[in-house]
GROMACS .gro file of C-alpha atoms in nm:
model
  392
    1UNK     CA    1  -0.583   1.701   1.192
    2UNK     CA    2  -0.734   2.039   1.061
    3UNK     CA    3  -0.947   1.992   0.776
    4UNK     CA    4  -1.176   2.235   0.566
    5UNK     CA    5  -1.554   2.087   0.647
    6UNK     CA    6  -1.820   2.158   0.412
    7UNK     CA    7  -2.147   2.091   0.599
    8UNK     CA    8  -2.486   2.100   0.485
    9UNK     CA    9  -2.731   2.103   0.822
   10UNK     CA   10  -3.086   2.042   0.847
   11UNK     CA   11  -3.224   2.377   0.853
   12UNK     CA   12  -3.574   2.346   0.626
   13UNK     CA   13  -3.836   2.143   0.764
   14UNK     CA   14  -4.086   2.003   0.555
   15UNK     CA   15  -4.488   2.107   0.630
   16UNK     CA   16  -4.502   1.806   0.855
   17UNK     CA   17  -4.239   1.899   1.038
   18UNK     CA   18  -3.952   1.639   0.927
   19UNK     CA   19  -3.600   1.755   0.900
   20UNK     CA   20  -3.394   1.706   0.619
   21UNK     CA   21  -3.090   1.477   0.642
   22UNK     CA   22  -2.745   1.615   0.750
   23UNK     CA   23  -2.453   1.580   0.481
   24UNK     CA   24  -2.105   1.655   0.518
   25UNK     CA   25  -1.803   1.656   0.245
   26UNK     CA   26  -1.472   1.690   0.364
   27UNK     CA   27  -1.151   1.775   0.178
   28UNK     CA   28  -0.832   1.673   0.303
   29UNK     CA   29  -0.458   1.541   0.186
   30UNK     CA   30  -0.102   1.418   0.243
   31UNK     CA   31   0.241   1.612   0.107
   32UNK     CA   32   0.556   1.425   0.148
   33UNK     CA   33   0.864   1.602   0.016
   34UNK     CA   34   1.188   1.456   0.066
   35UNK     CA   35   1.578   1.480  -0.087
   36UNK     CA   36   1.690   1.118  -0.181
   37UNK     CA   37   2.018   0.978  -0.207
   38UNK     CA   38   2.050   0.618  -0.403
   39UNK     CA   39   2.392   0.453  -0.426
   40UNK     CA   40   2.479   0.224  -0.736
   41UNK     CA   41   2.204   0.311  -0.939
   42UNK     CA   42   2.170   0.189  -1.323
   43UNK     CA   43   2.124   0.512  -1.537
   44UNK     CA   44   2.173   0.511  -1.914
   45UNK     CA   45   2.531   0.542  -1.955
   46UNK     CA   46   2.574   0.203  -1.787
   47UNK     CA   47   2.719   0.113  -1.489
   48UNK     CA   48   2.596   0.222  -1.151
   49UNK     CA   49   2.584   0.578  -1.010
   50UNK     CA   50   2.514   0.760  -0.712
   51UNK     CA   51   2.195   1.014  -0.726
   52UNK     CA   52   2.071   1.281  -0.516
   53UNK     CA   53   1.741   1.362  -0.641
   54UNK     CA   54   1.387   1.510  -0.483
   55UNK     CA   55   1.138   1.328  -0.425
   56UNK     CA   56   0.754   1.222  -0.363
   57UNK     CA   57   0.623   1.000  -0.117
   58UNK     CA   58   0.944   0.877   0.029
   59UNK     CA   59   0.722   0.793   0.337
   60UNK     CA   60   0.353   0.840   0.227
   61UNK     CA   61   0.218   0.845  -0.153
   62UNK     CA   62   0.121   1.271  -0.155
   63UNK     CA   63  -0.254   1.259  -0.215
   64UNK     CA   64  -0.579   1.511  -0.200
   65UNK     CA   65  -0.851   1.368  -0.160
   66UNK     CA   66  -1.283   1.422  -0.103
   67UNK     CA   67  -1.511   1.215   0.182
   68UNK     CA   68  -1.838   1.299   0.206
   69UNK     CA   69  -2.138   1.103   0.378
   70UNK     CA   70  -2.475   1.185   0.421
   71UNK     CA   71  -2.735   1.065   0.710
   72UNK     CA   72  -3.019   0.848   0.621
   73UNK     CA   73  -3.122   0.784   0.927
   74UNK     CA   74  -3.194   0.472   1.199
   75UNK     CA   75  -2.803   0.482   1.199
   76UNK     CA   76  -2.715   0.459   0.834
   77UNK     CA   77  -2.575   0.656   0.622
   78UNK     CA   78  -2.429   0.679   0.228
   79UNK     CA   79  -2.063   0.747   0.212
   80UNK     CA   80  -1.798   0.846  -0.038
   81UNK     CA   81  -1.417   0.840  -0.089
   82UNK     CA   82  -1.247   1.025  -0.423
   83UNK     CA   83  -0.858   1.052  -0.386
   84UNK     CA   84  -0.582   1.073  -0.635
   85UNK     CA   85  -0.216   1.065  -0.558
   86UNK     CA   86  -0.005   1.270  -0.750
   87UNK     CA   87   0.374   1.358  -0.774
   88UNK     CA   88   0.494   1.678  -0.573
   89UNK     CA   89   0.796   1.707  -0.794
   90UNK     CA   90   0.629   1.782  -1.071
   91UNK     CA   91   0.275   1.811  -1.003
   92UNK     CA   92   0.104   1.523  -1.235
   93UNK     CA   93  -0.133   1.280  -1.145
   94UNK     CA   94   0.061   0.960  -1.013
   95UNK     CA   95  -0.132   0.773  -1.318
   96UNK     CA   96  -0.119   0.885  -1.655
   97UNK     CA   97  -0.507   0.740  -1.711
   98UNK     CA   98  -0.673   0.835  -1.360
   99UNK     CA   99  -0.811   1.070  -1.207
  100UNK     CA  100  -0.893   0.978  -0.866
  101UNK     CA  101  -0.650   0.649  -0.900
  102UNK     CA  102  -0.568   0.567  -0.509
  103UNK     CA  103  -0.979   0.544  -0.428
  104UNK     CA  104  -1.287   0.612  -0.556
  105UNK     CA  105  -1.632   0.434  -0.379
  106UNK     CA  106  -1.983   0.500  -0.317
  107UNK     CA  107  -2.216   0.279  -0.045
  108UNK     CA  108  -2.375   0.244   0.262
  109UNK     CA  109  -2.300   0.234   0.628
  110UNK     CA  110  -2.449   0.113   0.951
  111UNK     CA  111  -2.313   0.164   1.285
  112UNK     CA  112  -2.502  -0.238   1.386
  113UNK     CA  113  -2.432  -0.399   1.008
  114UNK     CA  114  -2.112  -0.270   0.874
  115UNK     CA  115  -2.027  -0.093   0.560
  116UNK     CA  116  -2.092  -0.214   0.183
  117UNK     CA  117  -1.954   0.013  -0.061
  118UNK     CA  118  -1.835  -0.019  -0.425
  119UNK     CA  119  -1.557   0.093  -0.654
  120UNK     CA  120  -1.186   0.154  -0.668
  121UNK     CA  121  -1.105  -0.008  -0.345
  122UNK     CA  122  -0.807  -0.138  -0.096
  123UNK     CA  123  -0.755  -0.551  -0.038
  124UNK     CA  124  -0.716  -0.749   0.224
  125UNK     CA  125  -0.375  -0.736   0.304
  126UNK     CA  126  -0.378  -0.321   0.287
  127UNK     CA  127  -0.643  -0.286   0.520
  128UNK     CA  128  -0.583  -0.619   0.780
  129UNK     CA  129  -0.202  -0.681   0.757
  130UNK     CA  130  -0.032  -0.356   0.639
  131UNK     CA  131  -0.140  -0.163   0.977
  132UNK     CA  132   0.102  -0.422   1.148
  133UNK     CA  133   0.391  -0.365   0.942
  134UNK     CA  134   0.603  -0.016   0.900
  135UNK     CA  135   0.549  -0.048   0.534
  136UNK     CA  136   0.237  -0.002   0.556
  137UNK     CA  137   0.274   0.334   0.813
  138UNK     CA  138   0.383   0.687   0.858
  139UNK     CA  139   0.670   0.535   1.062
  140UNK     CA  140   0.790   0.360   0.765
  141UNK     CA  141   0.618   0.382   0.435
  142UNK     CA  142   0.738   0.322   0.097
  143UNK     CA  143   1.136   0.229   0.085
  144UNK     CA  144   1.007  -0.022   0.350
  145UNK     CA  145   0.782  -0.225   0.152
  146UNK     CA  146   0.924  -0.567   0.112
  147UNK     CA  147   1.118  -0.663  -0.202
  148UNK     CA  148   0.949  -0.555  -0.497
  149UNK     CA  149   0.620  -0.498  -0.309
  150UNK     CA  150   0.554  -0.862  -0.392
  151UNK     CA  151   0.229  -0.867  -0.120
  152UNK     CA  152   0.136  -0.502  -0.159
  153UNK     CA  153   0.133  -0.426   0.186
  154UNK     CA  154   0.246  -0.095   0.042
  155UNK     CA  155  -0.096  -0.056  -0.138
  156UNK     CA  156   0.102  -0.020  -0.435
  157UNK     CA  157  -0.244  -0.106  -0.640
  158UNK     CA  158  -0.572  -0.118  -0.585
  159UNK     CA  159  -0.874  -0.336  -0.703
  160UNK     CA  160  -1.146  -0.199  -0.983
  161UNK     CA  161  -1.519  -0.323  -1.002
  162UNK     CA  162  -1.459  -0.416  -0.664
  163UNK     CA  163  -1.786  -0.484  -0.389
  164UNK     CA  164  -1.612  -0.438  -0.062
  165UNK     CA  165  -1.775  -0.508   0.287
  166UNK     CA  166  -1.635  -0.446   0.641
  167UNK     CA  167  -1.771  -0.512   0.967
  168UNK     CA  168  -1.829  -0.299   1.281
  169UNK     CA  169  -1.621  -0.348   1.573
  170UNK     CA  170  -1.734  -0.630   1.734
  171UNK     CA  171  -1.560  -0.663   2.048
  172UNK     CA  172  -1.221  -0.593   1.904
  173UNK     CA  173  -1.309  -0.787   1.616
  174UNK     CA  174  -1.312  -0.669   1.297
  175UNK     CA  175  -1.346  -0.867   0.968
  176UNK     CA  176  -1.416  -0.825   0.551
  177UNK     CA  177  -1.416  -0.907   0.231
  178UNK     CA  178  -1.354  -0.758  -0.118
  179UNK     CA  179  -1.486  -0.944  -0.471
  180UNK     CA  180  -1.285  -0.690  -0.780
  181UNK     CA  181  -1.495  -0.817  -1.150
  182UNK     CA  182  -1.356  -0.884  -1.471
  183UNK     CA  183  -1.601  -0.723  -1.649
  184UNK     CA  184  -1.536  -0.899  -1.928
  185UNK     CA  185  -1.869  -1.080  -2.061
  186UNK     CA  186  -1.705  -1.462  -2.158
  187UNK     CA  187  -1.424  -1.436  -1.920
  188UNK     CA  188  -1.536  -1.397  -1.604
  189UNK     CA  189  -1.194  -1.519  -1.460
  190UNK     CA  190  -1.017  -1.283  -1.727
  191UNK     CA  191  -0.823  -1.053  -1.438
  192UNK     CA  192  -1.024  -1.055  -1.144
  193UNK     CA  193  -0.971  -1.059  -0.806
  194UNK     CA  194  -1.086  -1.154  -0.398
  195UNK     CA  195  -0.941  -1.049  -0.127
  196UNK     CA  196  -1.073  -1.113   0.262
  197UNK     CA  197  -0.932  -1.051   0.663
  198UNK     CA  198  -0.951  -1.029   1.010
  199UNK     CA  199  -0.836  -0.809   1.279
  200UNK     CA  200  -0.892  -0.880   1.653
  201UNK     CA  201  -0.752  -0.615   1.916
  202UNK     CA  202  -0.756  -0.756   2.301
  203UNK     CA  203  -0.579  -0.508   2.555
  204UNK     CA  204  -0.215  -0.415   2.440
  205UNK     CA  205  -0.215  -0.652   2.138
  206UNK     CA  206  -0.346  -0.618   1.767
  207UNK     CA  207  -0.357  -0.953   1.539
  208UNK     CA  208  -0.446  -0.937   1.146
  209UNK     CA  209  -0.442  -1.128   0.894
  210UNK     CA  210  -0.543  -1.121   0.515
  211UNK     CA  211  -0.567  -1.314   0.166
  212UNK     CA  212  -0.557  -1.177  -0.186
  213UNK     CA  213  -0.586  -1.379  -0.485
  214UNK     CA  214  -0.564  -1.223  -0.864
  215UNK     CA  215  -0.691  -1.474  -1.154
  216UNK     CA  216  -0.553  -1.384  -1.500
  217UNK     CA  217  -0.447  -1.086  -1.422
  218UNK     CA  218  -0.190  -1.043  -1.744
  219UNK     CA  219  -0.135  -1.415  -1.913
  220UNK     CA  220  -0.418  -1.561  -2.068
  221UNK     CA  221  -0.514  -1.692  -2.402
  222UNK     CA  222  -0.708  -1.332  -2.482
  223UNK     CA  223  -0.449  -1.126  -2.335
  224UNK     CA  224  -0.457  -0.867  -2.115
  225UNK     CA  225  -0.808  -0.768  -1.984
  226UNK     CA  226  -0.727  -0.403  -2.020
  227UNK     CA  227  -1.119  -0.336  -1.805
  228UNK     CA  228  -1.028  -0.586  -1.571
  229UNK     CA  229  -0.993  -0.589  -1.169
  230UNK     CA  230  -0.589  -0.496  -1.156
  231UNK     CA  231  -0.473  -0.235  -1.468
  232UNK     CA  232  -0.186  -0.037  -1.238
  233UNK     CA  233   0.081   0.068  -1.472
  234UNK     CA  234   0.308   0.349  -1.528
  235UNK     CA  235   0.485   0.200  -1.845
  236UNK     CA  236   0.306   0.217  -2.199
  237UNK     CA  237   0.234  -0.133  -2.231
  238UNK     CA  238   0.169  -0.435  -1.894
  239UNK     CA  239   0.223  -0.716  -2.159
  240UNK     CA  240   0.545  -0.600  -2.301
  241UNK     CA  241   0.691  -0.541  -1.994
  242UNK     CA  242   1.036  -0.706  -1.926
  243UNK     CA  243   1.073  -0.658  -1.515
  244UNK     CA  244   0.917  -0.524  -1.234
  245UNK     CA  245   1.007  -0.184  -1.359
  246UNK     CA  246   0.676  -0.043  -1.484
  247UNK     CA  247   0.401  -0.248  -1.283
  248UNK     CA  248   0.374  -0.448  -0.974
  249UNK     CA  249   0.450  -0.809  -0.957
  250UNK     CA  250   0.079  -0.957  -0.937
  251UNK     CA  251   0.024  -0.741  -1.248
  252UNK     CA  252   0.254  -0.929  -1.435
  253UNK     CA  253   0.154  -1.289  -1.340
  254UNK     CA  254  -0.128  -1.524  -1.486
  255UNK     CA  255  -0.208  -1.531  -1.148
  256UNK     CA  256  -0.126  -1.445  -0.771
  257UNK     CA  257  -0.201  -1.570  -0.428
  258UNK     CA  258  -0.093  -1.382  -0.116
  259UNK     CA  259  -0.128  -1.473   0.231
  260UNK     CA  260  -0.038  -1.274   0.542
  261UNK     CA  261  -0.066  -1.209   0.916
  262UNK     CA  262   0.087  -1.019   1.147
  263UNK     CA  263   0.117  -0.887   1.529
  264UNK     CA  264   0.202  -0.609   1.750
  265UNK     CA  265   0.212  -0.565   2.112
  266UNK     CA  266   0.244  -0.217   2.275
  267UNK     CA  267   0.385  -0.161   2.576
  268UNK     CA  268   0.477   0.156   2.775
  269UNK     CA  269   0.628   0.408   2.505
  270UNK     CA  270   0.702   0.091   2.298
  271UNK     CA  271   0.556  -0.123   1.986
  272UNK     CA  272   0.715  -0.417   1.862
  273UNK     CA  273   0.602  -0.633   1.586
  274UNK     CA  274   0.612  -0.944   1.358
  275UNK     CA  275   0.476  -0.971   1.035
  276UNK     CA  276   0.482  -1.273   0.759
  277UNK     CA  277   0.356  -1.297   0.383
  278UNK     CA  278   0.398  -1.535   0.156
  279UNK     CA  279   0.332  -1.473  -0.260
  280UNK     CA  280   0.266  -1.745  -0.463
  281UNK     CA  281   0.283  -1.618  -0.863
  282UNK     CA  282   0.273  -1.799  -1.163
  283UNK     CA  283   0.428  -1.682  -1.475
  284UNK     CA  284   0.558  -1.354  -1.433
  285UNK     CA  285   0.758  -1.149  -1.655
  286UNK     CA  286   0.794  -1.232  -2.035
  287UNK     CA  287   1.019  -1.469  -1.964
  288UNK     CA  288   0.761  -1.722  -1.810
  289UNK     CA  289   0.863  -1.722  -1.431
  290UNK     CA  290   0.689  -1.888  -1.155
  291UNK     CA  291   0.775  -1.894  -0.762
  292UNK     CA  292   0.750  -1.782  -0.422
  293UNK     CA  293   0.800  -1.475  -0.204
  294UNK     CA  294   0.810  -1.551   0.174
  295UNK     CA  295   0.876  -1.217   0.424
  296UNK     CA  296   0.967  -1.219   0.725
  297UNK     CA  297   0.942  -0.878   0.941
  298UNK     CA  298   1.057  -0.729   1.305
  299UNK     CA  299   0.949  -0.414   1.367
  300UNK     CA  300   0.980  -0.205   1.633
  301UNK     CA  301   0.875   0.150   1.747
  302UNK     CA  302   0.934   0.383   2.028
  303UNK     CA  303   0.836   0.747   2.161
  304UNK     CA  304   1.180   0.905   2.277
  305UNK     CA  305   0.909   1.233   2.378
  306UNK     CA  306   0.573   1.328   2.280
  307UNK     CA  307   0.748   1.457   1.965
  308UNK     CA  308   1.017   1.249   1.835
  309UNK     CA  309   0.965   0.872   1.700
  310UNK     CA  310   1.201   0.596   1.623
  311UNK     CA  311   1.141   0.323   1.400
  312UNK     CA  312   1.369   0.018   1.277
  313UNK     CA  313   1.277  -0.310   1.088
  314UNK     CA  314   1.456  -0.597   0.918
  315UNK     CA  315   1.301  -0.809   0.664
  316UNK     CA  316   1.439  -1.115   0.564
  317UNK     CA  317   1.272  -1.229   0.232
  318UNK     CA  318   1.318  -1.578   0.008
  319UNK     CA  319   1.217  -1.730  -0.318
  320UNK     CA  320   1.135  -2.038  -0.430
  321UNK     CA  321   1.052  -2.197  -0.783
  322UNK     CA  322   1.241  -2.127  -1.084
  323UNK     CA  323   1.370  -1.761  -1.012
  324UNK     CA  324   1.595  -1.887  -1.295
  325UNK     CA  325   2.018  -1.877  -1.256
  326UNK     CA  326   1.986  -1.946  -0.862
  327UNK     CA  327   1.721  -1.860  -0.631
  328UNK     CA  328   1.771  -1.522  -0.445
  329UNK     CA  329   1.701  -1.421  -0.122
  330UNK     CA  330   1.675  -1.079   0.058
  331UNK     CA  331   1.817  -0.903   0.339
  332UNK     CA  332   1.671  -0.542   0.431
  333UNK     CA  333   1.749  -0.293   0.757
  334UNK     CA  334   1.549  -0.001   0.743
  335UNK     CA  335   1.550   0.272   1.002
  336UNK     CA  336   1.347   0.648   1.066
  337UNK     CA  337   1.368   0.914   1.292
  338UNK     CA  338   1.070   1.142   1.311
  339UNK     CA  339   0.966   1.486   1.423
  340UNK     CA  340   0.651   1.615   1.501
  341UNK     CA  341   0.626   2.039   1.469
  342UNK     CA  342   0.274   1.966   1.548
  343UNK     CA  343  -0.011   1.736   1.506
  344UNK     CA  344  -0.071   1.821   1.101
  345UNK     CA  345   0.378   1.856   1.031
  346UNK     CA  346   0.650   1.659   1.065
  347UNK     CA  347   1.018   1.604   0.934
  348UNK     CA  348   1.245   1.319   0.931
  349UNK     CA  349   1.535   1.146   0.817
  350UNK     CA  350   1.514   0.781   0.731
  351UNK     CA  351   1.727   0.495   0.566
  352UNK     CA  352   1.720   0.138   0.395
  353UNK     CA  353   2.018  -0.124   0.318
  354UNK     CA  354   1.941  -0.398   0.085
  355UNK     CA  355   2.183  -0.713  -0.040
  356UNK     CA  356   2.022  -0.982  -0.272
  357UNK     CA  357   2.197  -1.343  -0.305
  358UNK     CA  358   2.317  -1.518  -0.493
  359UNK     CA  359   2.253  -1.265  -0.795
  360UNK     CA  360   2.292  -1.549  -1.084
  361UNK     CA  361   2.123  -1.478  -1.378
  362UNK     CA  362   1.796  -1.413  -1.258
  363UNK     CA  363   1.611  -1.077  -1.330
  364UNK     CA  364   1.576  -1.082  -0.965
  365UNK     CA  365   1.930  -1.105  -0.909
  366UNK     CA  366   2.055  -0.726  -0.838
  367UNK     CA  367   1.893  -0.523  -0.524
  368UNK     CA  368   1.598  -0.234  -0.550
  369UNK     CA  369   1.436  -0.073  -0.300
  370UNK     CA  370   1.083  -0.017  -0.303
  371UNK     CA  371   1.052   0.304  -0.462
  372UNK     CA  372   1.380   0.343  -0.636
  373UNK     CA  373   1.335   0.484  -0.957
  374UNK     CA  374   1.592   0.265  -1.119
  375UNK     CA  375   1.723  -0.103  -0.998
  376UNK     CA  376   2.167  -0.085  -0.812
  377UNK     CA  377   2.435  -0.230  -1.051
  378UNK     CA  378   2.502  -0.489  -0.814
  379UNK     CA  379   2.359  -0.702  -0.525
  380UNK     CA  380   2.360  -0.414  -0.277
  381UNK     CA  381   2.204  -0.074  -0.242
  382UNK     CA  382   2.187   0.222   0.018
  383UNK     CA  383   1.922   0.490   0.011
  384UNK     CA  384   1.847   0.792   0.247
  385UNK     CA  385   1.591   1.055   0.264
  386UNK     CA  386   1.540   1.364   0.492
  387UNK     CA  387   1.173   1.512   0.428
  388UNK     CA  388   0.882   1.691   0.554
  389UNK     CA  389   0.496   1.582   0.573
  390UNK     CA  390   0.235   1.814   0.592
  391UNK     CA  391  -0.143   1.670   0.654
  392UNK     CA  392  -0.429   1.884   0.555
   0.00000   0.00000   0.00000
């Protein structure tokens, strides 16, 4: 991947002869540009409709984005991340109140100790168990994610006032931790978050697994802490929000615990994969729900040529708890063909069927797919997307 490198070298030497420290700051980015078609989609004259529409980030969120680091020396160094995603469609910021909402960290690294860096960060399950599934991919992405999103292997948000450490590579093994604060003096509970995993790579298979646990994050006596660890939104207002239409799930809930691990083995041309999650939240939506999420995902990938890619999962997801008028349950195929021009463009064609059952009364009852601008009329719903990603 090309990028434009702005490097400051050590070029003035001090009277006693010490160099100055080398710094670097690179810019790079993501555009994902697709045409979408939806079946059964609720618009406002009622009903369900089909839509062909254009759209953002059908694969990968669009995103620009600034890394720098700068060498301290004995092997450490202070590092940087700024990116924002934004919409292509339309060119606005993919949060109303962000600049730089996907990340934005400062900190320290050390090729023997790790890294330690603080900010707007990624979780546990983004960093450990994501990787494993397509969702969480370029061979996949967003109309992938498991119902809803429900254990934001999607990265759908991320975690503010967060202290984040990962370890070097030891052997394969790779683990960290992330502690998001409240910031809220009297409530230090009052929406804030930890998150923690492990990876462990040994020949042709990769293992992960990773926890994330928000406290608070919407219900509490006070209200919402507006300052707090998890504030994702694109609606006007997280506590009047009637369904998962404006904010994720975990948003939405007095609290949320998610648990996940997942597998791949590679072999030849060949990856397949298993992935499970499970999403414990309590009290979501106004309405005062509580339950489970449990996924279940087979993936698998495979290099037709150095250029084309095929990818396929099925995700089988249940609930449990009072999901209110019967307890649904999801079934999701998802499929992509891709095609690389060359190592920075690609285009493709990808598709997702989803059926929800029994549909009841439950706000959960009618299918969406991840990324869907508006929920299908009824308990099924088709989407497809041809695109083009450009890297930068």
């Amino acid at each position: 991947m090309n990028r434009l490198l702005i490097t400051g070298a050590a070029a003035v030497a001090t009277l006693s002869g010490v160099a100055q420290a080398q710094s670097s700051i690179t810019l790079y980015g993501l555009i994902d540009a697709g045409l979408t078609y939806t079946n059964n989609q609720i618009s406002g004259t009622g009903g369900g409709h089909s839509n062909w529409q254009m759209t953002s980030g059908a694969v990968q969120y669009s995103r620009w984005g600034l890394r720098g680091s700068e060498d301290l020396g004995a092997g450490l160094k202070a590092v940087f991340t700024l990116e924002s995603g934004f919409n292509l469609n339309n060119g606005q910021y993919s949060s109303s109140n962000r600049i730089f909402n996907r990340q934005a960290y400062v900190g320290l690294t050390s090729r023997s100790y790790g890294s330690l860096t603080l900010g707007r960060q990624t979780d546990g399950m983004v960093d450990f168990v994501a990787p494993l599934s397509l969702t969480g991919t370029e061979f996949g992405g967003t109309h992938f994610a498991h119902p809803l999103d429900n254990d934001n292997l999607n990265d759908s948000f991320q975690i503010n006032n967060s202290v984040k450490y990962l370890s070097p590579d030891m052997g394969g093994l790779k683990v960290g931790a992330l502690y998001g604060f409240s910031n809220e003096a009297g409530a230090f509970t009052n929406n804030r978050a930890y998150s923690f995993g492990i990876s462990y790579i040994w020949g042709a298979l990769n293992f992960g697994a990773g926890y994330l646990q928000l406290n608070s994050s919407a219900r509490t006596p006070a209200g919402l802490n507006t300052n707090g660890a998890v504030t994702d939104t694109t609606g006007s207002s997280l506590q009047g929000a009637q369904s998962p239409t404006s904010v994720p799930l975990g948003v939405l809930a007095s609290s949320q615990k998610t648990f996940g691990a997942g597998v791949n083995y590679t072999f030849g041309p060949a990856v397949a994969g298993f992935v499970y999650s499970h999403s414990k939240l309590a009290q979501f939506f106004q309405s005062g729900l509580s339950g489970t999420f449990q996924n279940f995902e087979g993936n698998f990938r495979y290099a037709l040529s150095p250029t084309i890619e095929l990818a396929g999962a099925y995700t089988y997801t249940r609930t449990g708890g009072n999901g209110g008028g019967g307890v649904p349950h999801w079934n999701q195929l998802s499929a992509m063909a891709d095609y690389r021009f060359s190592r920075r463009t690609d285009a493709y064609v990808q598709g997702v069927w989803q059926r929800v059952s029994p549909s009841g009364t439950s706000p959960l009852g009618v299918a969406w797919i991840n990324g869907i601008s508006a929920p299908s009329a009824t308990t099924n719903q088709i989407q497809a997307t041809v695109g083009l990603k450009h890297r930068f």
